Amino acid sequence: MNDTFIVETDDGAVEMTVLFTFELNNNHYIAYTDGSVDPTDGMTKVFASRFNPCECDPVLYPLSGEEFDMVEVVLESLFDDD
């Protein structure tokens, strides 16, 4: 997967930046951002999906609650300030 990709939304095309990808239990995951900031906490919005890296134009699949929790732990470990 490239460093950036386009997602089509109701508001038009949005460029996303890949933060990281990883594989666990034969599934591939991607965390990405559009660079926008959440006005409630000032943090950059981060999204996560499951994908198949063998596809020419990979489809982003929604995560289950358990998968999202796992990606969140990975994200926190990568960007922990301590």
XYZ file of C-alpha atoms in Angstrom:
82
model
C 0.000 0.000 0.000
C 1.275 3.502 -0.818
C 2.021 6.216 1.741
C -1.141 8.063 0.713
C -4.437 7.041 -0.839
C -7.797 8.600 -1.697
C -11.094 7.749 0.002
C -14.346 8.824 -1.601
C -16.811 10.301 0.914
C -20.175 12.046 0.582
C -18.224 15.330 0.615
C -15.821 14.261 -2.155
C -12.339 12.784 -2.321
C -10.191 12.864 0.824
C -6.466 12.125 0.832
C -5.396 9.786 3.629
C -1.872 9.270 4.949
C -0.810 5.789 6.064
C 0.560 5.790 9.617
C 1.441 2.101 9.773
C 0.401 -1.370 8.659
C 0.871 -4.693 10.394
C -0.145 -8.329 10.189
C -1.570 -10.406 13.012
C -3.292 -13.805 12.864
C -3.236 -13.796 9.028
C -5.070 -10.456 8.905
C -3.554 -7.191 7.668
C -4.376 -3.900 9.347
C -3.810 -0.271 8.426
C -3.980 2.897 10.525
C -4.356 6.141 8.597
C -5.343 9.791 8.981
C -6.736 12.636 6.939
C -4.776 15.065 9.108
C -7.877 16.619 10.623
C -8.036 17.429 14.315
C -10.862 16.481 16.676
C -12.130 19.778 18.103
C -13.123 18.167 21.399
C -9.647 16.953 22.391
C -7.232 18.538 19.888
C -5.936 15.135 18.778
C -5.369 14.135 15.147
C -8.120 11.831 13.926
C -6.879 8.297 13.224
C -8.823 5.620 11.371
C -8.152 1.885 11.127
C -9.270 -0.885 8.790
C -8.506 -4.434 7.757
C -7.280 -4.936 4.165
C -5.859 -7.482 1.732
C -2.410 -6.301 0.568
C -2.505 -8.688 -2.412
C -5.266 -6.714 -4.120
C -4.229 -4.127 -6.724
C -6.666 -1.623 -5.232
C -7.201 -2.855 -1.641
C -10.643 -2.502 -0.098
C -10.756 -1.166 3.460
C -12.927 -3.349 5.681
C -14.422 -2.187 8.991
C -12.924 -3.578 12.193
C -14.745 -5.503 14.869
C -14.636 -3.999 18.356
C -11.941 -6.493 19.357
C -9.839 -5.669 16.291
C -10.155 -1.933 16.928
C -9.031 -2.398 20.547
C -5.974 -4.322 19.304
C -5.075 -1.627 16.743
C -5.505 1.024 19.414
C -2.974 -0.781 21.655
C -0.481 -0.932 18.757
C -1.049 2.753 17.988
C -0.526 3.764 21.603
C 2.672 1.708 21.851
C 4.088 3.342 18.698
C 3.254 6.914 19.675
C 3.649 6.742 23.462
C 5.584 9.790 24.714
C 7.135 7.913 27.652
